[in-house]
Backbone as a chain_set.jsonl record, in Angstrom:
{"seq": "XXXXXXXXXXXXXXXXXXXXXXXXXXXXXXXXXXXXXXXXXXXXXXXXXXXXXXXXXXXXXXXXXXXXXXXXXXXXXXXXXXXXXXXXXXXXXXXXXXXXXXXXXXXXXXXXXXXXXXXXXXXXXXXXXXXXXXXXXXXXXXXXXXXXXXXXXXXXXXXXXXXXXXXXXXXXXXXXXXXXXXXXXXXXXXXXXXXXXXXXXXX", "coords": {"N": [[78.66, 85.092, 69.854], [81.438, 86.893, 68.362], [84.983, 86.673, 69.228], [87.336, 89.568, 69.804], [89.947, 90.981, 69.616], [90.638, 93.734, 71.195], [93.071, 94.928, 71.52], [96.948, 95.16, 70.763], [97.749, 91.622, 70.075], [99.128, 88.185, 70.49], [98.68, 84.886, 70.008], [100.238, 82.259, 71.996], [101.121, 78.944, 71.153], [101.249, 75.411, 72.645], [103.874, 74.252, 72.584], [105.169, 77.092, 72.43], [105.141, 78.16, 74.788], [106.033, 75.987, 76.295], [108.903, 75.855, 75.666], [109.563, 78.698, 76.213], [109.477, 78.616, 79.01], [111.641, 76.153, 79.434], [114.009, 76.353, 80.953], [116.912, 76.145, 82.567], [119.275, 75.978, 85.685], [120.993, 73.244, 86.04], [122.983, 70.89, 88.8], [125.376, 69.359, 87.696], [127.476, 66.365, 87.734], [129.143, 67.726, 88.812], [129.368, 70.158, 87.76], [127.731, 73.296, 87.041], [125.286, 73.662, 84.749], [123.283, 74.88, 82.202], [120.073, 74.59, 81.071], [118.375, 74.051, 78.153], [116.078, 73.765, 75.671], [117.735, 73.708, 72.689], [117.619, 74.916, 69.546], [115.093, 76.499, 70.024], [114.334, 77.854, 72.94], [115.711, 80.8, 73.407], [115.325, 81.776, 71.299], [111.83, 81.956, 71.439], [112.313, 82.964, 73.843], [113.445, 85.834, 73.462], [111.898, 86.599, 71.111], [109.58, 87.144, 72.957], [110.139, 88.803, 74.869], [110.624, 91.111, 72.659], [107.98, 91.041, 72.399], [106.885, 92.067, 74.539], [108.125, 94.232, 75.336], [106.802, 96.034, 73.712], [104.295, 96.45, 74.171], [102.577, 94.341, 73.524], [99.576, 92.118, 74.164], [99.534, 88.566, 75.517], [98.099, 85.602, 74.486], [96.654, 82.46, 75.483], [94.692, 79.895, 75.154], [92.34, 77.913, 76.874], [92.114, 75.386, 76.827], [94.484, 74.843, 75.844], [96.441, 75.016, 78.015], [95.872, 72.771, 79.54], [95.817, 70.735, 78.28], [98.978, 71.545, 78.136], [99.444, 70.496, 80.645], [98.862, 67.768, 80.986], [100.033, 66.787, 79.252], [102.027, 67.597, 78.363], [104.533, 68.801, 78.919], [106.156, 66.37, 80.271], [106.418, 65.163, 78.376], [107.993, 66.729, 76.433], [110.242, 67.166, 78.121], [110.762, 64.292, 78.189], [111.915, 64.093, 74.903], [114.317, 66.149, 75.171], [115.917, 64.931, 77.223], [116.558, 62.606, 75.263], [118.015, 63.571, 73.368], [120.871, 63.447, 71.605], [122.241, 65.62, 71.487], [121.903, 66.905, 73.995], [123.47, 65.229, 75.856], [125.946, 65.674, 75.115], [125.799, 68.476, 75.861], [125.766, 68.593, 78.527], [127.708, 66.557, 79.08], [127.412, 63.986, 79.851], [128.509, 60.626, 78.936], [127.519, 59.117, 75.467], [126.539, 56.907, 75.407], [125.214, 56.619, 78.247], [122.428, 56.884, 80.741], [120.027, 59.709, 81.213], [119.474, 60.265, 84.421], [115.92, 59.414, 86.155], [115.641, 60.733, 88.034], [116.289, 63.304, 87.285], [115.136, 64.187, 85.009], [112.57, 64.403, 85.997], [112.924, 66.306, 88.258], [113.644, 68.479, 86.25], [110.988, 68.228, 84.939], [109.52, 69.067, 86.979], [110.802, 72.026, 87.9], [109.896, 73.348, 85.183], [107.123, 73.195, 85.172], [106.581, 74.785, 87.727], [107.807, 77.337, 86.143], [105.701, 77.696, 84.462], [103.318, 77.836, 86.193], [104.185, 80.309, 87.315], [104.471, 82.054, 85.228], [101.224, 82.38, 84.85], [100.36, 84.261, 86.039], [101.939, 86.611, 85.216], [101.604, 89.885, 84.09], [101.6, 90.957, 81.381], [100.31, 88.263, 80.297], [97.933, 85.957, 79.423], [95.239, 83.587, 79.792], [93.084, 82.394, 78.527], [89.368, 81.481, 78.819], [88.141, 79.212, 76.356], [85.819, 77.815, 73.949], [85.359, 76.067, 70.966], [82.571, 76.595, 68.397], [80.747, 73.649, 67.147], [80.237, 73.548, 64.9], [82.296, 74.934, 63.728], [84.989, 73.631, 63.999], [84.109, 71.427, 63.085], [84.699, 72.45, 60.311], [87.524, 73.225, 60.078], [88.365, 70.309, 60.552], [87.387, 69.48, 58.391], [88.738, 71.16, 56.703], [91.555, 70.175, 56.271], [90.967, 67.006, 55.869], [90.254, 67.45, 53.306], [92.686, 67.774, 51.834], [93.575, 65.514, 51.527], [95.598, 63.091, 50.523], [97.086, 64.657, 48.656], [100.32, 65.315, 47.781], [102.042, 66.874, 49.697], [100.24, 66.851, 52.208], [100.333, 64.223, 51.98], [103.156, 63.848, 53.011], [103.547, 64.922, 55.239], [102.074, 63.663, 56.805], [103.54, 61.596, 56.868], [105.891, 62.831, 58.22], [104.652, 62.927, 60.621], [103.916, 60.477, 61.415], [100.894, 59.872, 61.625], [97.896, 58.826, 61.487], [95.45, 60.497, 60.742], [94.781, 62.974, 58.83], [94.282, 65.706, 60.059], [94.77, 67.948, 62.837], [95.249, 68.111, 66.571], [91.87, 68.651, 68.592], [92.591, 70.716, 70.348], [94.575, 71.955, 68.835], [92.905, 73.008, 66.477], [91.454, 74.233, 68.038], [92.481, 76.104, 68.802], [93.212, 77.888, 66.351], [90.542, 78.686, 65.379], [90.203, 79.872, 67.296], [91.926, 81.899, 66.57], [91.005, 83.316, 64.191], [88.974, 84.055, 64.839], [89.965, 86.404, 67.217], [91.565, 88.006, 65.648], [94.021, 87.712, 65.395], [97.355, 86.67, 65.574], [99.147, 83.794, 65.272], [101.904, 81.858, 67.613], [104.026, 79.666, 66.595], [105.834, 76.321, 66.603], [104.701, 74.425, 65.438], [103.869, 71.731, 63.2], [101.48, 70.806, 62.048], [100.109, 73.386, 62.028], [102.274, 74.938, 60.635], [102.805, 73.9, 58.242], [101.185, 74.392, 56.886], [100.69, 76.825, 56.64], [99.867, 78.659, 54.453], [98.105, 77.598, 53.193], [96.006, 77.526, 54.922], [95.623, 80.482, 55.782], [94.648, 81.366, 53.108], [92.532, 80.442, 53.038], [91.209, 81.639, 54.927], [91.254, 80.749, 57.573], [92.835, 81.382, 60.009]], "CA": [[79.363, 86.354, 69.573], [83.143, 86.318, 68.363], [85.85, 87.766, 70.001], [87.589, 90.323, 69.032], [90.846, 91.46, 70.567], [90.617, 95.332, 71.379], [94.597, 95.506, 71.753], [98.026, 94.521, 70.324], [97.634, 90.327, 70.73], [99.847, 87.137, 69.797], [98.67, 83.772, 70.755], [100.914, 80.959, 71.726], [100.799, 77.455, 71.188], [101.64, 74.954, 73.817], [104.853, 74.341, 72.491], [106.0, 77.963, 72.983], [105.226, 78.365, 76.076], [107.003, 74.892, 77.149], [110.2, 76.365, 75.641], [109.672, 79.935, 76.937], [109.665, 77.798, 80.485], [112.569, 75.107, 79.778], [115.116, 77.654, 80.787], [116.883, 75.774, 84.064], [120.378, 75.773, 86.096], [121.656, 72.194, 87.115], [124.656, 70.991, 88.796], [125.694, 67.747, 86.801], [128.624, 65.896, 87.655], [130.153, 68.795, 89.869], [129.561, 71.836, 87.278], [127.019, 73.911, 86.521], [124.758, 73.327, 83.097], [122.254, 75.219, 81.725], [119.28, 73.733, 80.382], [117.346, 74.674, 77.442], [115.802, 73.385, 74.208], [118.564, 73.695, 72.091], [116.475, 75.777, 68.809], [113.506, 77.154, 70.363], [114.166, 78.214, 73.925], [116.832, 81.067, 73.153], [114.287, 82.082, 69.852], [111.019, 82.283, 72.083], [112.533, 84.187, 74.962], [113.929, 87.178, 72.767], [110.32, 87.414, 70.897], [108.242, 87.234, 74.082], [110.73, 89.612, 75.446], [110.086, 91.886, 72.013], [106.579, 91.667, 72.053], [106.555, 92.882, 75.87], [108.395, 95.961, 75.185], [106.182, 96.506, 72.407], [103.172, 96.389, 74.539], [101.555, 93.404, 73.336], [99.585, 91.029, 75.548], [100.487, 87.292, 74.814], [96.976, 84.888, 75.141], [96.463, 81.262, 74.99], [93.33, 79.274, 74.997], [92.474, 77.001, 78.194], [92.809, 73.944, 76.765], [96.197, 74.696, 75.683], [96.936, 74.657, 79.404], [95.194, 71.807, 79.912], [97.292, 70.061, 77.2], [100.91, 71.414, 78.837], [99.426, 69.935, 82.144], [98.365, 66.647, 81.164], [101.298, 65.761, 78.842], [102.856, 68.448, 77.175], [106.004, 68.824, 79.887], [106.373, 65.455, 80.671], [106.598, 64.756, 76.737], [108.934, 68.071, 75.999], [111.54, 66.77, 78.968], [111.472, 63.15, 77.48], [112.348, 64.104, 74.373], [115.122, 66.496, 75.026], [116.543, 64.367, 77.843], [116.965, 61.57, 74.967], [118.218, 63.961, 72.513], [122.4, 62.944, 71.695], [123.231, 66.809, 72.081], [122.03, 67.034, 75.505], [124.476, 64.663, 76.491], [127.066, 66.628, 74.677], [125.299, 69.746, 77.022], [125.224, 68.258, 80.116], [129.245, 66.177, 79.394], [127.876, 62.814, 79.971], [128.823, 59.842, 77.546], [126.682, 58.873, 74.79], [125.934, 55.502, 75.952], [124.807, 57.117, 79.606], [120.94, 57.589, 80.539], [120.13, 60.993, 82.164], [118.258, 59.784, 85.158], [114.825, 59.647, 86.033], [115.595, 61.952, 88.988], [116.962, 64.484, 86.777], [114.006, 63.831, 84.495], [111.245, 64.588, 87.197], [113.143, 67.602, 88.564], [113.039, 69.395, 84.866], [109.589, 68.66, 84.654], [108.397, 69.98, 87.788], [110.814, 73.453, 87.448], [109.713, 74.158, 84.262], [105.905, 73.094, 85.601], [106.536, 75.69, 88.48], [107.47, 78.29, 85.676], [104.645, 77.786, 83.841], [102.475, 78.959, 86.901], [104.619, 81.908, 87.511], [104.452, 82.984, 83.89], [100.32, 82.405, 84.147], [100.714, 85.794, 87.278], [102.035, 88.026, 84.598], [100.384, 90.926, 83.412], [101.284, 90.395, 79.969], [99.667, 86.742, 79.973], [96.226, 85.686, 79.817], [94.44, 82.371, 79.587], [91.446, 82.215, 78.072], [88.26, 80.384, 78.385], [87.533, 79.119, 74.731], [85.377, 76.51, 73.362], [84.666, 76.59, 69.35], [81.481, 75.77, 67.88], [81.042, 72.209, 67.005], [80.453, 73.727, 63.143], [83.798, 75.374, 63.761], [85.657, 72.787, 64.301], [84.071, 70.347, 61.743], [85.166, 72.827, 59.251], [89.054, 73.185, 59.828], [88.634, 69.286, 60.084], [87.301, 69.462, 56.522], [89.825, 71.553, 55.321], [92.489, 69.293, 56.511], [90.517, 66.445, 55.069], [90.077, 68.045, 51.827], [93.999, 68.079, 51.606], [94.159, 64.05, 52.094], [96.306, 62.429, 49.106], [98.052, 65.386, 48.186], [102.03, 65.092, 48.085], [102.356, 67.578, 50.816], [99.746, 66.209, 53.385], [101.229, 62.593, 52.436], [104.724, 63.681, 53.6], [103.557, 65.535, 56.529], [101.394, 62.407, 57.52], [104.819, 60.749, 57.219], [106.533, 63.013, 59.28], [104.037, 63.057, 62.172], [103.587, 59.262, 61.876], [99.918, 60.013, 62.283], [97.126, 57.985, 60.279], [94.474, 61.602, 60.619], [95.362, 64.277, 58.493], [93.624, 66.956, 60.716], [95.438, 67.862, 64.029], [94.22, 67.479, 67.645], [90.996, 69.55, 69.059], [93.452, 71.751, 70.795], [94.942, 72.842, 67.889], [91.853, 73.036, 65.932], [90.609, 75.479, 68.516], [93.592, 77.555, 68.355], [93.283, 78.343, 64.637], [89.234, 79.126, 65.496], [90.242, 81.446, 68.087], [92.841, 83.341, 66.139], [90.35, 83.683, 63.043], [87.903, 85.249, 65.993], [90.381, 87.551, 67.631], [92.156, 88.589, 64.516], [95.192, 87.626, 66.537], [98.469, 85.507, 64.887], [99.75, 82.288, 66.438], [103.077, 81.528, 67.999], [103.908, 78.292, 66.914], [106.745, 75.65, 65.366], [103.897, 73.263, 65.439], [104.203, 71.317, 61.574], [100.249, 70.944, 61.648], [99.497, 74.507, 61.089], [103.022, 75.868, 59.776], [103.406, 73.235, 57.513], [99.853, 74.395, 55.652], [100.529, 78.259, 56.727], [99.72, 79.417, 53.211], [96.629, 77.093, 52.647], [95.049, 78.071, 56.017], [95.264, 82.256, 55.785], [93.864, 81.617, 52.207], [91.277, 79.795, 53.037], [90.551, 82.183, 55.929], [90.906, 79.612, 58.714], [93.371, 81.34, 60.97]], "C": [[80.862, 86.09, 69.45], [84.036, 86.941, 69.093], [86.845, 88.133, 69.157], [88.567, 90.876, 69.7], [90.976, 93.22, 70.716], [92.08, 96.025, 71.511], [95.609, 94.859, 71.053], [98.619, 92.836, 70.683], [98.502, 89.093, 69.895], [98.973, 85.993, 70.532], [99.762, 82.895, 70.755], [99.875, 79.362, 71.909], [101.391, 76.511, 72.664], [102.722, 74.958, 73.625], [105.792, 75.654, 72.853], [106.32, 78.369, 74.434], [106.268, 77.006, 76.768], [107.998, 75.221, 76.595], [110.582, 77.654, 75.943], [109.849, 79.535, 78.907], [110.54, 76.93, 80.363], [113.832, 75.835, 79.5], [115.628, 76.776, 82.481], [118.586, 76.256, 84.518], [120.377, 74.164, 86.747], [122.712, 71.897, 87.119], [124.455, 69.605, 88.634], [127.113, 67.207, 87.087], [129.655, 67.317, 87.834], [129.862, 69.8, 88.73], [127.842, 72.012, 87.298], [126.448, 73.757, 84.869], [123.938, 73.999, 82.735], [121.698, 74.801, 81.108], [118.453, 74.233, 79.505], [117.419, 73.581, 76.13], [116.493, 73.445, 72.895], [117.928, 75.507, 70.69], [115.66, 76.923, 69.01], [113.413, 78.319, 71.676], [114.549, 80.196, 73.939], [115.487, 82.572, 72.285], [112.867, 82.933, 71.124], [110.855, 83.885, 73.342], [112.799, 85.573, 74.138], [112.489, 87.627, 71.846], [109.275, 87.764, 72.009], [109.29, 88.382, 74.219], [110.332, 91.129, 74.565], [108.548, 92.004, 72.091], [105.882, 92.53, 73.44], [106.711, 94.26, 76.274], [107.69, 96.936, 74.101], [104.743, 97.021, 72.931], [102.011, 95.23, 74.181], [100.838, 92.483, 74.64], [99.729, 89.499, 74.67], [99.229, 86.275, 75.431], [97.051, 83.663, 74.63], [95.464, 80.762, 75.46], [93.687, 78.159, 76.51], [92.899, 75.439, 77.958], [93.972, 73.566, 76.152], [97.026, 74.327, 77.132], [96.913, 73.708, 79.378], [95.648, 70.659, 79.68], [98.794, 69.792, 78.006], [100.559, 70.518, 80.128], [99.385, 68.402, 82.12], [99.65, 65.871, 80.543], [102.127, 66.481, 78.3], [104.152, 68.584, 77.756], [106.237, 68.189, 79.909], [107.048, 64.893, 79.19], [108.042, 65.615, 76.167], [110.651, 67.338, 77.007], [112.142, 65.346, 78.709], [112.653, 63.399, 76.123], [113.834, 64.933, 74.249], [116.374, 65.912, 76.161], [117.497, 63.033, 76.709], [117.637, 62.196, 73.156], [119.703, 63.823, 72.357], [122.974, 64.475, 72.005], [122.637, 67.317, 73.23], [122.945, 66.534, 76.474], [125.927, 65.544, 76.412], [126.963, 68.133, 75.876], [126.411, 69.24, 78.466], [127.142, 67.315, 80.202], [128.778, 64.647, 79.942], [128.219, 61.61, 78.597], [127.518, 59.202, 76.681], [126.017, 57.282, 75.156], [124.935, 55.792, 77.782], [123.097, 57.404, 79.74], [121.089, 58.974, 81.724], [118.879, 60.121, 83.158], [117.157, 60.44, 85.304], [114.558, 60.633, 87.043], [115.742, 63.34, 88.242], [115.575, 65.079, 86.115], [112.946, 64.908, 85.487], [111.76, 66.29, 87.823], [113.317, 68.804, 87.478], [112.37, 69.872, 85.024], [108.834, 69.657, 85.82], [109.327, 71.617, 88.226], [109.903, 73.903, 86.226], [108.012, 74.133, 84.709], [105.618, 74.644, 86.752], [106.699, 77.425, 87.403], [106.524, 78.721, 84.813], [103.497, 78.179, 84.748], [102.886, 79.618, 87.012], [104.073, 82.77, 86.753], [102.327, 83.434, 83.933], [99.848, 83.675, 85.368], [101.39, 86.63, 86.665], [101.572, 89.043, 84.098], [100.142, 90.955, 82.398], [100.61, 89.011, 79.025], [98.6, 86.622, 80.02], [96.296, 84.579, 79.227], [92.925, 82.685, 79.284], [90.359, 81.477, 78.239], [87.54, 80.206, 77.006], [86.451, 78.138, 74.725], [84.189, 76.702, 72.147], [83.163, 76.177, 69.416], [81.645, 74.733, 67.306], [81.407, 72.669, 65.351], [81.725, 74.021, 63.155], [84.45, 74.662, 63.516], [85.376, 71.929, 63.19], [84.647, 71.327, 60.29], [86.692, 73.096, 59.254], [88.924, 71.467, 59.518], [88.301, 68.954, 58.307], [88.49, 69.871, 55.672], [90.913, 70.498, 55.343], [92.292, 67.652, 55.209], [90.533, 66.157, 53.23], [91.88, 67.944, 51.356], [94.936, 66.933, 51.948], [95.073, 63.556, 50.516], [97.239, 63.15, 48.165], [99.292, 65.31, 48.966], [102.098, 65.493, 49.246], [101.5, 67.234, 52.109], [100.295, 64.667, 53.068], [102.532, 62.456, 53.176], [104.501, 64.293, 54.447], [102.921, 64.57, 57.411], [102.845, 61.623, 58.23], [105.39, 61.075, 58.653], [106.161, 62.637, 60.889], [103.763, 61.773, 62.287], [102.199, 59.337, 62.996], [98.795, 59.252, 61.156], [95.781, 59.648, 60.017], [95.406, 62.81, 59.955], [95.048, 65.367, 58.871], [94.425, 66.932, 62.365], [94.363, 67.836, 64.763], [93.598, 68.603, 67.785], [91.979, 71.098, 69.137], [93.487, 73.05, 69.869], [94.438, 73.369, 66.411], [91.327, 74.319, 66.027], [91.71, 76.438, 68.497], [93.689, 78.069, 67.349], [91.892, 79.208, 64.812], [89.903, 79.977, 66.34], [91.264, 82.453, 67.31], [92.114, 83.658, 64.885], [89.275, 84.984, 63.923], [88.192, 86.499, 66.455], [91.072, 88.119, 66.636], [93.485, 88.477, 65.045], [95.97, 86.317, 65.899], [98.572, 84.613, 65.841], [101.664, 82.057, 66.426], [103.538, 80.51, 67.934], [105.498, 77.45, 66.138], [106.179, 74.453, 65.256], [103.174, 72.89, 63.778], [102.618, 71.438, 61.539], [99.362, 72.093, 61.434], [100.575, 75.485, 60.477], [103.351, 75.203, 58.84], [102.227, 73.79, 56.154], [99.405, 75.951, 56.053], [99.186, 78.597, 55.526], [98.227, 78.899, 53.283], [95.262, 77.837, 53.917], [94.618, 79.34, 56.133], [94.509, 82.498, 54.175], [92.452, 80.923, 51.888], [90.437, 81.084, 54.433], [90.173, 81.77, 57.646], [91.153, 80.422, 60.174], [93.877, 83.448, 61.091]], "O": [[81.479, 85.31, 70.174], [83.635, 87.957, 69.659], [87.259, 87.532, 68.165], [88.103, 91.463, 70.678], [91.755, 93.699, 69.892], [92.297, 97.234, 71.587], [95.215, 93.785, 70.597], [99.633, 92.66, 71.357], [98.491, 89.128, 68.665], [98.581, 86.244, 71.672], [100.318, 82.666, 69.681], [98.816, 78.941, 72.373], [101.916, 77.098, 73.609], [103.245, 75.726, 74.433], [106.884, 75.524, 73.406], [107.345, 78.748, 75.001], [107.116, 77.197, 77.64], [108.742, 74.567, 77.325], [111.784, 77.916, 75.983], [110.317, 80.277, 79.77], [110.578, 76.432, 81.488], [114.492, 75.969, 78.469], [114.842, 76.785, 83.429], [119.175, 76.911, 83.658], [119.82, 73.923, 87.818], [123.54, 72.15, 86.244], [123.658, 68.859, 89.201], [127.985, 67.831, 86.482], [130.593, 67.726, 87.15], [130.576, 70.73, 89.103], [126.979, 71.157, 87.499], [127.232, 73.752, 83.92], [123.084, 73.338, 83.326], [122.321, 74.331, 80.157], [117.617, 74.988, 80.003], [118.342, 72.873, 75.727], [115.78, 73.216, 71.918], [117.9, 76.703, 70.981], [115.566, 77.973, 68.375], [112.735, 79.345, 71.625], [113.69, 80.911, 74.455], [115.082, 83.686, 72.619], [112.919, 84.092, 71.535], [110.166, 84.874, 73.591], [112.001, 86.453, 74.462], [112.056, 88.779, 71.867], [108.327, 88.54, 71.889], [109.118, 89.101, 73.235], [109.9, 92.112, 75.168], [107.983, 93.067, 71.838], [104.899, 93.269, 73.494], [106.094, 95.063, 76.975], [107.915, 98.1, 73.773], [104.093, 97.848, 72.292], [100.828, 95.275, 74.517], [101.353, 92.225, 75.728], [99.971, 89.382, 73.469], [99.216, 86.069, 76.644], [97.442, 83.526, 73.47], [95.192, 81.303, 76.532], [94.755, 77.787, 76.996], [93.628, 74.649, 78.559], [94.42, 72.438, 75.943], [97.979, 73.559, 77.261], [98.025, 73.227, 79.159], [95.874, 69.741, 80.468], [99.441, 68.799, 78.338], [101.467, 69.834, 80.6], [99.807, 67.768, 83.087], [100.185, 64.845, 80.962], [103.06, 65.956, 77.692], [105.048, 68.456, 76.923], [107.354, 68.381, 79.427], [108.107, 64.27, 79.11], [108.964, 65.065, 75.565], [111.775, 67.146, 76.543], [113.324, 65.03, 78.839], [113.839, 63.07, 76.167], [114.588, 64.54, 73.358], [117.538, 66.301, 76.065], [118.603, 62.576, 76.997], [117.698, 61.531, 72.122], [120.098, 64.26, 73.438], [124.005, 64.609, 72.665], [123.006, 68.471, 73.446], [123.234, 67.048, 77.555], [126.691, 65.924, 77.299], [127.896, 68.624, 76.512], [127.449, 69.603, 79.018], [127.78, 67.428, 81.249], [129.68, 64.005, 80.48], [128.118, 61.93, 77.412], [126.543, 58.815, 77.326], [124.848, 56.932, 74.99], [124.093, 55.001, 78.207], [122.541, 58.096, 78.887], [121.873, 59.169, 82.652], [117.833, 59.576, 82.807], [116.991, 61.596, 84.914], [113.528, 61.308, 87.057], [115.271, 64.373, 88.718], [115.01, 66.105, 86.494], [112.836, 66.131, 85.391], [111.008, 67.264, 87.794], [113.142, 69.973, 87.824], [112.246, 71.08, 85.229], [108.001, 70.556, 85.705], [108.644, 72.432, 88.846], [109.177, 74.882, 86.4], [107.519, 75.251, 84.559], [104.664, 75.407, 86.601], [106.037, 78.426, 87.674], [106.439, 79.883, 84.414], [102.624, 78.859, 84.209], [102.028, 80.488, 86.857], [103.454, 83.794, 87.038], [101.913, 84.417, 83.318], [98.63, 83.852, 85.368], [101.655, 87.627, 87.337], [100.728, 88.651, 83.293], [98.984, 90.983, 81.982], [100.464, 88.79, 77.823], [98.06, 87.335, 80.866], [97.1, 84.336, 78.328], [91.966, 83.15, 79.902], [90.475, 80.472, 77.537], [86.589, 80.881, 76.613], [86.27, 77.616, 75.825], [83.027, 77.109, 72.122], [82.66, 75.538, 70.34], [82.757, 74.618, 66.791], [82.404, 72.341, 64.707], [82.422, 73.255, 62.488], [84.838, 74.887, 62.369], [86.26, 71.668, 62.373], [84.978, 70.709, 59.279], [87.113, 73.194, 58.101], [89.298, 71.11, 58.401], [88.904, 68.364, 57.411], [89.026, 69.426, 54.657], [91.126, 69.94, 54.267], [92.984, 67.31, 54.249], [90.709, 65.254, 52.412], [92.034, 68.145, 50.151], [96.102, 66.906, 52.339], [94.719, 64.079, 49.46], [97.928, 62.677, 47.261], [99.454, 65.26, 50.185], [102.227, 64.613, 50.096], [102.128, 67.35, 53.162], [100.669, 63.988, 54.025], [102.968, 61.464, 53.76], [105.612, 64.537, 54.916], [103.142, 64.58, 58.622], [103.143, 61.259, 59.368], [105.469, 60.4, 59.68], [106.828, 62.281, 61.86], [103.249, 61.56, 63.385], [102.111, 59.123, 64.206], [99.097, 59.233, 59.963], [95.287, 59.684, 58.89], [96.399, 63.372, 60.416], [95.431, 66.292, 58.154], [94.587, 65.857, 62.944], [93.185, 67.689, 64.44], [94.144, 69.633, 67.389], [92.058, 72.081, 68.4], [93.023, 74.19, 69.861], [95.097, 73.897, 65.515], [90.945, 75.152, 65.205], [91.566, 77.593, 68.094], [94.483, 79.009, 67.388], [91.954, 80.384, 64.452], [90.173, 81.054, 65.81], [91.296, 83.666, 67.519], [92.759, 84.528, 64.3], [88.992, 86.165, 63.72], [87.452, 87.48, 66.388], [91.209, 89.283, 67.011], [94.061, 89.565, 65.058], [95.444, 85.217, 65.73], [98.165, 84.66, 67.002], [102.429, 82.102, 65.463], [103.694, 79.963, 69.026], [106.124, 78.014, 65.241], [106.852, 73.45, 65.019], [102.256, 73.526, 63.259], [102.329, 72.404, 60.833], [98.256, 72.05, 60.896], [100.246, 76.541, 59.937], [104.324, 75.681, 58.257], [102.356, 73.65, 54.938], [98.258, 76.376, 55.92], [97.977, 78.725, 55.723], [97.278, 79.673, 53.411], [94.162, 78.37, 53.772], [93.466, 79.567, 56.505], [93.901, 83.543, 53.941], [91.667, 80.893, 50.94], [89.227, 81.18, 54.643], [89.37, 82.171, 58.488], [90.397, 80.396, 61.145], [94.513, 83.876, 62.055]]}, "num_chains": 1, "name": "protein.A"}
């Protein structure tokens, strides 16, 4: 049986949620810094914030969790720790590493606001898990869209040899075709092939 959302619903992706959570205060070399994602963080908060006053609820699939838990934070705090305008943030010199203390205490705030956020009323987690057919058919479409210009330069980008993204985000496309429910995402493997996916009916 499919599901079917009975109310005003967005899903996020993992990514939003790890920049709706990498919101911090640290004190760096005697000041005060605020920490965020430069792009995204800023962006996220002011739509979650609109879609709350709007009444929406805001759902993500379990093994999106499952994902942020296993690597998705740990991955999100590398990369913006080793990003050159964090240094610029934060006032140390470009040659400088941000330590691994600093590192570790990121990950496990923004880890702590990611359980807070999953005690809101507007949040839900889901228990998903597609049908196997499901699933072999986004991988098809993907497939189907091997050798063309635009999956060759998105291969590039993602320095990935599969032109079909991971399970995860497989099943996140299947569940928002199910609940009739959009996705929250700046994740290149399904905004890069928006167009092809809502006309194929995927998502």
């Amino acid at each position: 049986m499919g599901v079917v959302s009975q109310k005003k619903t967005v899903i996020y992706d993992a990514n939003s949620i790890i920049y709706y959570c990498f919101l911090h205060e640290e004190r760096i070399r005697g000041r005060t810094v605020t920490i965020r994602v430069m792009e995204f963080t800023n962006k996220i908060q002011n739509l979650t914030e609109r879609f709350i006053k709007s009444g929406f609820e805001i759902v993500t699939i379990s093994g999106v969790m499952n994902e942020i838990y296993n690597k998705g934070i740990a991955k999100i705090v590398e990369e913006f720790c080793e990003d050159y305008r964090t240094k610029d943030l934060i006032g140390l010199p470009e040659r400088m590493r941000i330590s691994d203390r600093i590192k570790l205490r990121l990950a496990r705030k923004t880890e702590e606001k990611i359980k807070r956020l999953q005690n809101k009323t507007w949040f839900t987690v889901v228990e998903y898990e597609p049908a196997d057919k499901d699933i072999e058919r986004v991988k098809g479409f993907y497939e189907s869209l091997s050798g063309t210009p635009k999956m060759v330069e998105h291969m590039k980008k993602k320095r990935t040899r599969e032109p079909y993204p991971s399970d995860v985000d497989m099943s996140l496309l299947i569940y928002s075709k199910e609940s009739k429910a959009p996705i929250v995402t700046n994740d290149s493997d399904l905004i890069d092939f928006k167009y092809e996916l809502e006309s194929q009916g995927l998502c």
